[in-house]
Amino acid sequence: MLDSIRSVAKGWVGKAILALITIPFALFGIDSYLSDAGNNVAIAKVDGSEITVQAYSNAMQNLRTRMQNEGKVDQAQLDSPEVKAMVLDQLINEQLLEKEIQQANYKISDAHLATYITAMPSFQKDGKFSQELYDELLQQNRYTPKKFEAEIRATLLSQQAQDGIAKLGFISTARADKTLKLLNQKRLVTVSELKTKDFLDQVKVDPADVKAYYEKHKDKLRDPEQVKIEFLLLSASSLVPGIKVDDADVKRYYDENAAKFQGNEQRRASHILIGFGVNATPEQKQEAKDKAQTLLATIKKNPKSFEELAIKNSQDPGSATKGGDLGSFGRGAMVKPFEEAAFSMKVNEVSDLVESEFGYHIIKLTEISGQSSDFESLKPQIKGELIFQKAQAEFVEKADSFSNSVYEQSDSLAPTAKAFGGQVQLSGWMSREDAAKFFKSDKIVGLIFSQESLKERRNTEAVEVSPNNLVSARVLEYKPSAAKTFDAVKAGIEDLLKLEAAAKLAVTKGEAALKTLRAGGNVDSLDWIPEVMVDRKNAQGLTQLAMTQAFKTDVTKLPAYSGLADSKLGYMLVKVVEVDTSSIADPESVNTAKAELNQVLSDEYLAAYKQSLREKVKVTVNQRLLLENTNN
């Protein structure tokens, strides 16, 4: 239950997502106690097949629970759009693989399937497959043998399809050795820069060249079209001062949403489960209850016996081997009866029998972490939320009337401002770029600079420039785009031409110096920095540009020289004095690195394979639903 997920270089969340839908490992254990979530609305469609919100929500809950047990829960990261998109992509890849398996006619024989299932640890008793245990566990987890075997077969087919691709990611020993030498070698390096700015005083620009540049680029040297506008804002925030919320409203909201206000409290518990199966008769339930009562009585007499009794008697195979330990969990992770009991207990307290759909639980609370927030401490926060909720509701009620008003009285914003208690604001001269920075809305900018607004000088339609903020604007004055005068741009053109000429001088001198150095000569005017030993992970103060050039330099003959021209900065010379490959002599390190290289290649082949499957079919994502789930 709650398998550990190993952290790797690409991040624990990404690796955990890859394991979300593996049936044999997620079938039994704490995942079966999770409450169902979502519905059957499609959040994505893969060539006509649907991925429901419920399937997506279950996958997210699976990831969250796994991370809680691993102790690596970063809620902000789990709630990020990037992680949630990765989860959805994984579900899409699963469907693509299923279609490919069907079309390619992959097969898993009945004998192979039987061998795999009978070897699964969950069904072993005394070192052998137990048919009784198999039937019992499937019944407890609401699986028929046919459904379970179909899902295991699907998983094995998926593994079969991917394993064949992954094996293509093989690197030969010779190529691996060469790659490792390049990746791990160190280079003793020094750098000399011929900077453009150091050559500026050697450059003189002919005024005729400045004028010629202006005439050639006159069409591009223009002042943009500009407007002066008036605008009116309807905002939910501006409605807040007029909203009243009394303490009774706050308390009622707190009581109705108690689970939401539990802070970051986590509980750790162990349990003993005595199951009674699906569709149990009253006699079967009573038999399970009697057995659980007997165990509870023993524990009450000797609390230290809990762990031993869990190992011997609990019918939750995932936690039984751990003395019943379920790890840490927050509210919403367990079914309701289990949660209510666990969150009402004190540390080291043992519960009475707790009945859930899975059987009778005896729960022992072992740890409480985080904090639970009480009403008084949360009162200001809740009041603020309620006030803003009411302001949002009032904003929604007024939005249509506001939009109608600016349309119906389109020659001025003043009547609408008076009706809604707003204030018309005036701008200075604004270009499209200025307006885009100010309003952060392409739509309102497009309306302001539309021909209708510029000619008719009427109010634009009301645009929601950001959530809960409606804006209408009206053009007061307009200046069309016009060519800049020569006097306005003369100084800038002269500076640009000087910079270009200075850069050319720097590059010319740098290339000449490189030629001399490669021929075995010296260039006394060069100012080299002190030599530093660098590898690909330790730059020792060198810039990324210098590092890249240093490792691009051909070191067949030492010392080795190379150069890099930059049209603005000048010219950079790099000298490699020595190459050290001793850091990769350890055979164990070499073997580990080779394995990692093979894994990287396999991952790349698999990623390319899945991308190729995606390109063959039509995949659509309901972005609105994904956004809603991301913001929840």
XYZ file of C-alpha atoms in Angstrom:
632
model
C 0.000 0.000 0.000
C 1.221 3.499 -0.826
C 4.359 2.452 -2.731
C 7.456 4.608 -2.229
C 8.460 6.676 -5.240
C 12.167 7.289 -5.697
C 13.410 10.823 -6.406
C 15.410 11.124 -9.630
C 17.102 13.855 -11.593
C 14.022 14.848 -13.565
C 11.918 15.382 -10.440
C 9.764 13.171 -8.246
C 6.467 14.506 -9.567
C 7.287 13.628 -13.166
C 8.381 10.099 -12.282
C 5.359 9.546 -10.052
C 3.041 10.514 -12.897
C 4.538 7.769 -15.066
C 3.331 5.177 -12.531
C -0.193 6.481 -12.067
C -2.099 3.886 -14.032
C -0.096 0.713 -13.395
C -2.835 -1.730 -12.343
C -0.874 -4.340 -10.334
C 0.601 -1.759 -7.991
C -2.373 0.559 -7.524
C -5.074 -2.080 -7.251
C -4.713 -2.952 -3.594
C -4.136 -0.722 -0.603
C -4.972 2.776 0.443
C -6.115 3.775 -3.029
C -9.163 1.555 -2.493
C -10.203 3.719 0.461
C -10.205 6.927 -1.568
C -13.533 8.600 -2.189
C -14.670 8.675 -5.828
C -14.465 12.029 -7.561
C -15.523 13.680 -10.799
C -18.138 12.802 -13.381
C -18.445 11.435 -16.885
C -17.896 14.714 -18.775
C -14.994 14.381 -21.229
C -11.917 16.438 -20.393
C -10.159 15.126 -23.528
C -10.958 13.081 -26.622
C -8.475 10.776 -28.316
C -9.586 9.870 -31.842
C -13.199 9.728 -30.652
C -12.534 7.974 -27.325
C -13.111 9.999 -24.187
C -11.080 10.667 -21.039
C -13.586 11.671 -18.379
C -13.185 14.231 -15.633
C -13.627 11.341 -13.203
C -10.683 9.414 -14.672
C -8.557 12.568 -14.581
C -9.569 13.396 -10.995
C -8.828 9.835 -9.872
C -5.369 10.025 -11.427
C -4.679 13.321 -9.634
C -5.861 11.849 -6.321
C -3.646 8.818 -6.854
C -0.625 11.067 -7.390
C -1.475 13.193 -4.347
C -1.840 10.164 -2.070
C 1.414 8.628 -3.255
C 3.238 11.881 -2.607
C 1.729 12.241 0.858
C 3.058 8.846 1.832
C 6.476 9.689 0.424
C 6.499 12.863 2.527
C 7.207 15.059 -0.481
C 3.907 16.859 -0.833
C 4.305 20.337 -2.286
C 0.661 21.312 -2.733
C 1.523 24.336 -4.858
C 3.452 22.117 -7.268
C 0.740 19.452 -7.362
C -1.857 22.147 -8.109
C 0.230 23.775 -10.836
C -1.084 23.758 -14.422
C 2.146 22.082 -15.565
C 1.747 19.016 -13.323
C -1.954 18.654 -14.101
C -1.230 18.880 -17.828
C 1.401 16.142 -17.399
C -1.172 13.908 -15.706
C -3.641 14.451 -18.544
C -0.912 13.797 -21.130
C -0.143 10.495 -19.398
C -3.796 9.466 -19.627
C -3.835 10.452 -23.313
C -0.692 8.362 -23.911
C -2.372 5.379 -22.253
C -5.295 5.585 -24.672
C -2.972 6.005 -27.651
C -1.063 2.896 -26.575
C -4.291 0.916 -26.238
C -5.264 1.803 -29.815
C -1.790 0.947 -31.123
C -1.858 -2.407 -29.321
C -5.184 -3.261 -30.938
C -4.059 -2.219 -34.407
C -0.653 -3.949 -34.148
C -2.381 -7.094 -32.825
C -0.158 -7.574 -29.772
C -1.024 -10.734 -27.827
C -0.593 -12.032 -24.282
C -1.278 -15.747 -24.040
C -3.502 -17.192 -21.321
C -0.517 -19.157 -20.021
C 1.618 -15.996 -19.738
C -1.227 -14.182 -17.978
C -1.760 -17.043 -15.539
C 1.956 -17.230 -14.759
C 2.114 -13.513 -14.058
C -0.962 -13.418 -11.795
C -0.019 -16.494 -9.784
C 3.393 -14.937 -9.123
C 1.982 -11.627 -7.811
C 3.026 -11.114 -4.146
C -0.493 -10.045 -3.138
C -1.788 -13.558 -3.774
C 0.984 -15.503 -2.048
C 0.430 -17.499 1.110
C 3.189 -19.639 2.614
C 5.229 -19.020 -0.517
C 2.554 -20.284 -2.893
C -0.350 -18.881 -4.877
C -3.557 -18.982 -2.846
C -6.810 -19.246 -4.777
C -8.700 -18.433 -1.586
C -6.699 -15.243 -1.039
C -7.091 -14.323 -4.729
C -10.886 -14.640 -4.564
C -11.067 -12.775 -1.257
C -8.957 -9.811 -2.340
C -10.778 -9.421 -5.642
C -14.102 -9.472 -3.828
C -12.968 -6.865 -1.296
C -11.803 -4.574 -4.081
C -14.965 -5.056 -6.156
C -13.279 -6.877 -9.001
C -14.599 -9.880 -10.863
C -11.888 -12.296 -12.031
C -12.783 -11.452 -15.632
C -12.385 -7.698 -15.106
C -9.180 -8.072 -13.103
C -7.553 -10.410 -15.596
C -8.562 -8.088 -18.463
C -6.842 -5.149 -16.775
C -3.712 -7.161 -16.008
C -3.647 -8.323 -19.643
C -3.971 -4.701 -20.806
C -1.084 -3.683 -18.545
C 1.149 -6.477 -19.841
C 0.292 -5.568 -23.429
C 1.233 -1.945 -22.737
C 4.524 -3.051 -21.220
C 5.151 -5.332 -24.192
C 4.600 -2.513 -26.682
C 6.834 -0.092 -24.788
C 9.611 -2.563 -23.942
C 10.236 -3.202 -27.623
C 10.710 0.508 -28.287
C 12.787 1.089 -25.147
C 15.283 -1.593 -26.175
C 16.126 0.471 -29.253
C 17.748 2.965 -26.898
C 21.049 1.099 -26.740
C 24.433 2.750 -26.752
C 27.528 0.802 -27.734
C 30.469 0.564 -25.352
C 32.712 2.518 -27.718
C 30.184 5.304 -28.185
C 29.411 5.382 -24.457
C 33.107 5.669 -23.603
C 33.518 8.511 -26.066
C 30.424 10.286 -24.744
C 31.530 9.875 -21.125
C 34.955 11.258 -21.887
C 33.385 14.332 -23.457
C 30.868 14.760 -20.625
C 33.309 14.317 -17.748
C 36.553 15.779 -19.026
C 38.031 18.923 -17.553
C 39.718 21.664 -19.519
C 42.255 24.229 -18.377
C 41.019 27.380 -20.079
C 41.754 31.077 -20.440
C 39.819 33.747 -22.322
C 40.617 37.095 -23.926
C 37.911 39.489 -25.095
C 38.241 42.233 -27.671
C 35.262 44.362 -26.712
C 33.419 46.583 -29.141
C 33.297 49.462 -26.661
C 37.108 49.601 -26.559
C 37.182 50.469 -30.275
C 34.552 53.223 -30.256
C 37.132 56.006 -29.939
C 38.816 54.725 -33.112
C 35.659 55.197 -35.175
C 34.404 58.292 -36.952
C 31.074 58.372 -38.751
C 30.636 60.433 -41.897
C 27.474 62.645 -41.665
C 26.649 61.571 -45.211
C 26.461 57.956 -44.015
C 24.057 59.002 -41.247
C 21.806 60.767 -43.762
C 21.987 57.826 -46.174
C 20.948 55.415 -43.408
C 17.976 57.642 -42.565
C 16.806 57.792 -46.178
C 17.140 54.035 -46.588
C 15.196 53.202 -43.409
C 12.795 56.129 -43.311
C 9.738 53.903 -43.633
C 10.726 52.022 -40.473
C 11.719 55.087 -38.463
C 8.204 56.166 -37.584
C 6.266 57.341 -34.582
C 3.399 54.894 -33.980
C -0.229 55.975 -34.174
C -1.390 57.337 -30.833
C -4.631 58.171 -29.046
C -5.848 60.027 -26.019
C -8.790 58.229 -24.444
C -11.256 58.338 -21.616
C -12.191 55.065 -19.967
C -14.512 53.717 -17.288
C -13.951 50.663 -15.078
C -16.541 48.466 -13.357
C -14.694 46.290 -10.846
C -15.771 43.809 -8.186
C -13.056 45.284 -5.958
C -14.661 48.728 -6.127
C -17.899 47.215 -4.806
C -16.244 45.738 -1.688
C -16.621 48.837 0.572
C -20.409 48.689 0.217
C -20.714 44.979 1.131
C -21.770 43.968 4.644
C -21.317 40.494 6.178
C -22.315 39.753 9.785
C -20.724 37.236 12.160
C -23.640 34.824 11.830
C -22.962 34.539 8.077
C -19.294 33.869 8.775
C -20.042 31.128 11.345
C -22.580 29.476 9.061
C -20.091 29.386 6.192
C -17.397 27.935 8.474
C -19.717 25.185 9.696
C -20.863 24.295 6.179
C -17.270 24.130 4.890
C -15.454 22.711 7.912
C -13.346 20.318 5.838
C -12.015 23.228 3.787
C -10.617 24.946 6.869
C -8.521 22.185 8.372
C -5.216 23.846 7.614
C -2.371 21.491 6.719
C -3.114 18.929 9.414
C -1.970 15.387 8.635
C -2.709 12.225 10.595
C -0.787 8.982 10.668
C -2.625 5.839 11.675
C -2.459 2.073 11.696
C -5.465 -0.183 11.325
C -6.641 -3.757 11.434
C -9.258 -4.564 8.797
C -11.649 -7.465 9.143
C -13.538 -7.511 5.846
C -16.947 -8.949 5.131
C -16.850 -8.754 1.329
C -19.311 -7.390 -1.188
C -23.004 -8.253 -0.764
C -22.300 -9.882 2.584
C -25.160 -11.589 4.393
C -26.112 -10.463 7.921
C -24.482 -13.641 9.225
C -21.195 -12.886 7.419
C -21.169 -9.327 8.739
C -21.842 -10.541 12.269
C -19.059 -13.118 11.998
C -16.605 -10.394 10.901
C -17.812 -8.088 13.672
C -17.396 -10.789 16.336
C -13.825 -11.442 15.191
C -13.040 -7.700 15.216
C -14.589 -7.328 18.707
C -12.383 -10.143 20.004
C -9.270 -8.486 18.579
C -10.316 -5.117 20.009
C -10.764 -6.612 23.479
C -7.270 -8.095 23.302
C -5.818 -4.734 22.246
C -7.638 -2.886 25.028
C -6.005 -5.233 27.543
C -2.594 -5.027 25.903
C -2.191 -1.983 23.560
C 1.333 -3.110 22.654
C -0.133 -6.139 20.872
C -1.682 -3.995 18.095
C 1.176 -4.348 15.605
C 1.510 -8.111 16.079
C -2.250 -8.644 15.787
C -2.333 -6.507 12.605
C 0.373 -8.628 10.978
C -1.467 -11.855 11.804
C -5.100 -10.824 11.311
C -5.561 -7.710 9.154
C -7.083 -8.422 5.757
C -5.473 -5.356 4.185
C -2.390 -7.039 2.648
C -0.624 -3.779 1.909
C -0.586 -2.488 5.495
C -0.698 -5.779 7.408
C 2.976 -6.513 6.747
C 3.795 -3.095 8.244
C 1.873 -3.715 11.443
C -1.156 -1.946 9.991
C 0.679 1.337 9.234
C -1.130 3.431 6.607
C 1.290 6.349 6.572
C 0.203 9.999 6.767
C -2.934 11.382 5.137
C -5.014 14.547 5.123
C -8.729 15.106 5.082
C -10.463 13.797 1.995
C -8.010 10.917 1.482
C -10.037 8.251 3.310
C -13.668 7.179 3.167
C -15.855 9.211 5.506
C -16.299 6.830 8.505
C -12.563 6.138 8.628
C -11.704 9.860 8.349
C -14.182 10.972 10.997
C -12.792 8.466 13.469
C -9.121 9.198 12.728
C -9.555 12.972 12.999
C -11.417 12.732 16.312
C -8.739 10.679 18.086
C -5.700 11.512 20.198
C -2.208 10.139 19.578
C -1.848 6.485 20.719
C -5.609 6.196 21.176
C -7.303 3.042 19.812
C -10.783 3.425 18.339
C -13.844 1.285 18.840
C -14.937 -0.660 15.770
C -15.407 1.568 12.723
C -17.576 0.162 9.966
C -16.959 1.134 6.349
C -17.930 -0.429 3.058
C -14.760 -2.530 3.271
C -15.370 -4.077 6.685
C -14.625 -3.333 10.327
C -11.590 -1.239 11.204
C -9.704 -0.994 14.480
C -7.743 2.254 14.201
C -4.728 3.386 16.202
C -3.659 7.011 15.771
C 0.134 7.240 15.866
C 0.994 10.820 14.871
C -0.466 14.285 14.238
C 1.438 16.866 12.174
C 0.595 20.289 10.774
C -2.024 22.568 12.238
C -5.801 22.652 12.390
C -7.302 26.147 12.264
C -10.163 27.092 14.610
C -13.024 29.455 13.830
C -11.690 32.543 15.628
C -8.347 32.485 13.839
C -10.044 32.010 10.472
C -12.859 34.511 11.035
C -11.163 37.520 9.318
C -10.150 35.370 6.331
C -13.626 33.880 5.918
C -15.267 37.284 6.278
C -13.013 38.660 3.568
C -13.867 35.732 1.291
C -17.603 36.219 1.830
C -17.372 39.936 1.202
C -15.548 39.372 -2.064
C -17.955 36.597 -3.074
C -20.862 38.999 -2.592
C -18.964 41.694 -4.470
C -18.424 39.225 -7.331
C -22.110 38.334 -7.346
C -23.062 42.018 -7.435
C -20.519 42.588 -10.197
C -22.127 39.818 -12.278
C -25.571 41.357 -11.701
C -24.368 44.797 -12.813
C -22.180 43.680 -15.721
C -24.973 43.368 -18.283
C -26.498 46.710 -17.301
C -23.079 48.357 -17.497
C -22.478 46.891 -20.962
C -25.905 48.013 -22.164
C -25.429 51.516 -20.775
C -22.095 52.215 -22.553
C -23.641 50.908 -25.781
C -26.928 52.800 -25.570
C -25.279 56.103 -24.563
C -22.260 55.662 -26.780
C -21.219 59.300 -27.231
C -20.027 59.666 -23.616
C -19.039 57.578 -20.601
C -20.300 60.180 -18.136
C -23.928 58.905 -17.884
C -22.751 55.348 -17.166
C -20.244 56.607 -14.607
C -22.997 58.491 -12.814
C -25.359 55.514 -12.865
C -22.797 53.093 -11.460
C -20.905 55.410 -9.112
C -17.706 55.252 -11.142
C -15.233 57.866 -12.312
C -14.228 58.526 -15.920
C -10.427 58.550 -16.226
C -8.292 60.278 -18.875
C -5.064 59.057 -20.454
C -2.115 60.822 -22.010
C -0.977 59.966 -25.534
C -0.868 56.185 -25.892
C 0.443 53.931 -28.671
C -0.860 50.410 -29.169
C 2.105 49.136 -27.195
C 1.421 51.574 -24.355
C -2.246 50.595 -24.261
C -1.415 46.887 -24.243
C 0.903 47.348 -21.266
C -1.702 49.410 -19.417
C -4.829 47.308 -20.001
C -3.140 43.918 -20.529
C -5.902 43.029 -22.978
C -5.466 42.699 -26.734
C -9.218 42.901 -27.234
C -9.703 46.360 -25.698
C -6.620 47.643 -27.542
C -8.027 46.341 -30.822
C -11.348 48.077 -30.155
C -9.698 51.392 -29.220
C -7.643 51.436 -32.426
C -10.445 50.138 -34.650
C -11.601 52.358 -37.505
C -15.027 52.683 -35.910
C -13.591 54.056 -32.639
C -11.150 56.364 -34.388
C -13.741 57.852 -36.780
C -16.992 57.737 -34.800
C -15.463 58.438 -31.367
C -18.038 56.175 -29.721
C -17.678 54.064 -26.579
C -16.157 50.652 -27.150
C -18.087 47.647 -25.976
C -17.407 46.705 -22.342
C -14.504 44.231 -22.205
C -13.516 42.037 -19.252
C -9.821 42.903 -19.314
C -9.205 40.648 -16.316
C -11.469 38.597 -14.031
C -14.141 40.831 -12.457
C -12.947 43.970 -14.275
C -15.011 45.485 -17.122
C -13.663 48.418 -19.138
C -15.172 50.634 -21.820
C -13.098 53.322 -23.541
C -13.672 56.217 -25.978
C -11.127 57.933 -28.221
C -10.833 61.695 -27.601
C -7.886 62.556 -29.890
C -5.930 60.666 -32.536
C -2.497 61.071 -34.160
C -1.738 58.811 -37.153
C 1.637 57.172 -37.580
C 4.231 59.561 -39.080
C 7.857 59.397 -40.142
C 10.326 60.681 -37.550
C 12.257 63.764 -38.580
C 15.957 63.410 -39.393
C 16.910 65.647 -36.474
C 14.937 63.430 -34.054
C 16.847 60.275 -34.978
C 20.187 61.653 -36.117
C 22.032 61.028 -32.834
C 20.657 57.488 -32.513
C 21.677 56.569 -36.048
C 25.179 57.943 -35.490
C 25.569 55.848 -32.305
C 24.343 52.736 -34.140
C 26.780 53.196 -37.020
C 29.658 53.800 -34.609
C 28.785 50.598 -32.749
C 28.673 48.569 -35.967
C 32.013 49.956 -37.161
C 33.655 49.352 -33.758
C 32.375 45.762 -33.723
C 33.875 45.175 -37.162
C 37.236 46.478 -35.948
C 37.097 44.162 -32.914
C 36.230 41.154 -35.057
C 38.929 41.933 -37.625
C 41.581 42.225 -34.918
C 40.299 39.077 -33.176
C 40.369 36.983 -36.338
C 43.906 38.180 -37.101
C 45.014 37.315 -33.583
C 43.471 33.834 -33.829
C 45.303 33.181 -37.097
C 48.615 34.198 -35.512
C 48.049 32.056 -32.387
C 47.134 28.970 -34.408
C 50.319 29.442 -36.435
C 52.335 29.297 -33.194
C 52.925 33.026 -32.814
C 52.264 35.426 -29.920
C 49.989 38.458 -29.698
C 51.305 40.679 -26.911
C 48.329 43.044 -26.921
C 45.893 40.364 -25.730
C 44.753 40.459 -22.130
C 44.152 36.844 -20.997
C 42.287 36.070 -17.773
C 43.958 33.705 -15.238
C 43.692 30.065 -16.314
C 40.825 28.065 -14.725
C 40.073 24.329 -14.717
C 36.434 23.863 -15.757
C 34.083 20.984 -16.433
C 30.580 21.070 -17.860
C 29.018 21.590 -14.427
C 31.549 23.997 -12.927
C 32.188 27.155 -14.933
C 34.545 28.738 -12.380
C 33.251 32.190 -13.258
C 33.238 31.842 -17.043
C 30.170 32.990 -18.938
C 27.919 30.416 -20.591
C 29.106 31.718 -23.969
C 32.744 31.146 -22.991
C 31.969 27.669 -21.596
C 30.187 26.625 -24.775
C 33.071 27.838 -26.916
C 35.656 26.196 -24.660
C 34.088 22.764 -25.091
C 33.541 23.300 -28.835
C 37.248 23.976 -29.335
C 39.135 21.246 -31.220
C 41.767 19.937 -28.772
C 43.576 17.604 -31.165
C 46.657 19.762 -30.668
C 47.375 21.692 -27.468
C 47.369 24.516 -26.737
C 44.196 24.887 -28.806
C 42.603 28.166 -29.846
C 39.167 29.174 -31.101
C 37.266 32.406 -31.587
C 33.697 33.655 -31.536
C 32.412 36.837 -33.152
C 29.459 38.771 -31.768
C 27.942 41.539 -33.885
C 27.452 43.726 -30.795
C 29.970 42.664 -28.153
C 33.046 42.134 -30.318
C 35.294 39.061 -30.422
C 36.161 36.385 -27.851
C 39.303 34.250 -28.002
C 39.445 30.963 -26.083
C 42.629 29.052 -25.269
C 42.523 25.448 -24.034
C 45.821 24.670 -22.318
C 45.177 21.183 -20.971
C 42.561 18.389 -21.105
C 42.058 16.096 -18.092
C 40.053 12.826 -18.420
C 41.186 11.198 -15.160
C 37.851 11.801 -13.402
C 36.151 8.942 -15.306
C 38.684 6.203 -14.532
C 36.547 4.498 -11.856
C 34.937 1.396 -13.489
C 31.893 1.498 -11.222
C 31.242 5.128 -12.158
C 31.653 4.274 -15.825
C 29.139 1.420 -15.611
C 26.644 3.616 -13.743
C 27.012 6.390 -16.283
C 26.565 3.931 -19.181
C 23.360 2.659 -17.600
C 22.098 6.216 -17.232
C 22.936 6.978 -20.864
C 21.035 3.878 -21.971
C 18.070 4.927 -19.852
C 18.111 8.436 -21.306
C 18.147 7.008 -24.827
C 15.312 4.613 -23.977
C 13.248 7.487 -22.549
C 13.857 9.532 -25.689
C 12.807 6.658 -27.950
C 9.642 6.116 -25.895
C 8.826 9.835 -25.915
C 9.298 9.980 -29.695
C 7.183 6.835 -30.116
C 4.300 8.287 -28.086
C 4.555 11.579 -29.959
C 4.349 9.720 -33.263
C 1.186 7.967 -32.052
C -0.276 11.332 -31.110
C 0.429 12.782 -34.531
C -1.551 9.992 -36.226
C -4.862 10.840 -34.546
C -6.924 13.825 -33.504
C -6.498 14.723 -29.836
C -8.636 17.495 -28.372
C -8.524 18.850 -24.823
C -11.373 20.738 -23.166
C -9.211 23.634 -21.972
C -12.058 25.173 -19.994
C -12.554 22.002 -17.958
C -8.810 21.564 -17.505
C -8.525 25.168 -16.292
C -11.401 24.669 -13.870
C -9.769 21.555 -12.457
C -6.435 23.357 -12.276
C -7.954 26.184 -10.265
C -9.836 23.927 -7.849
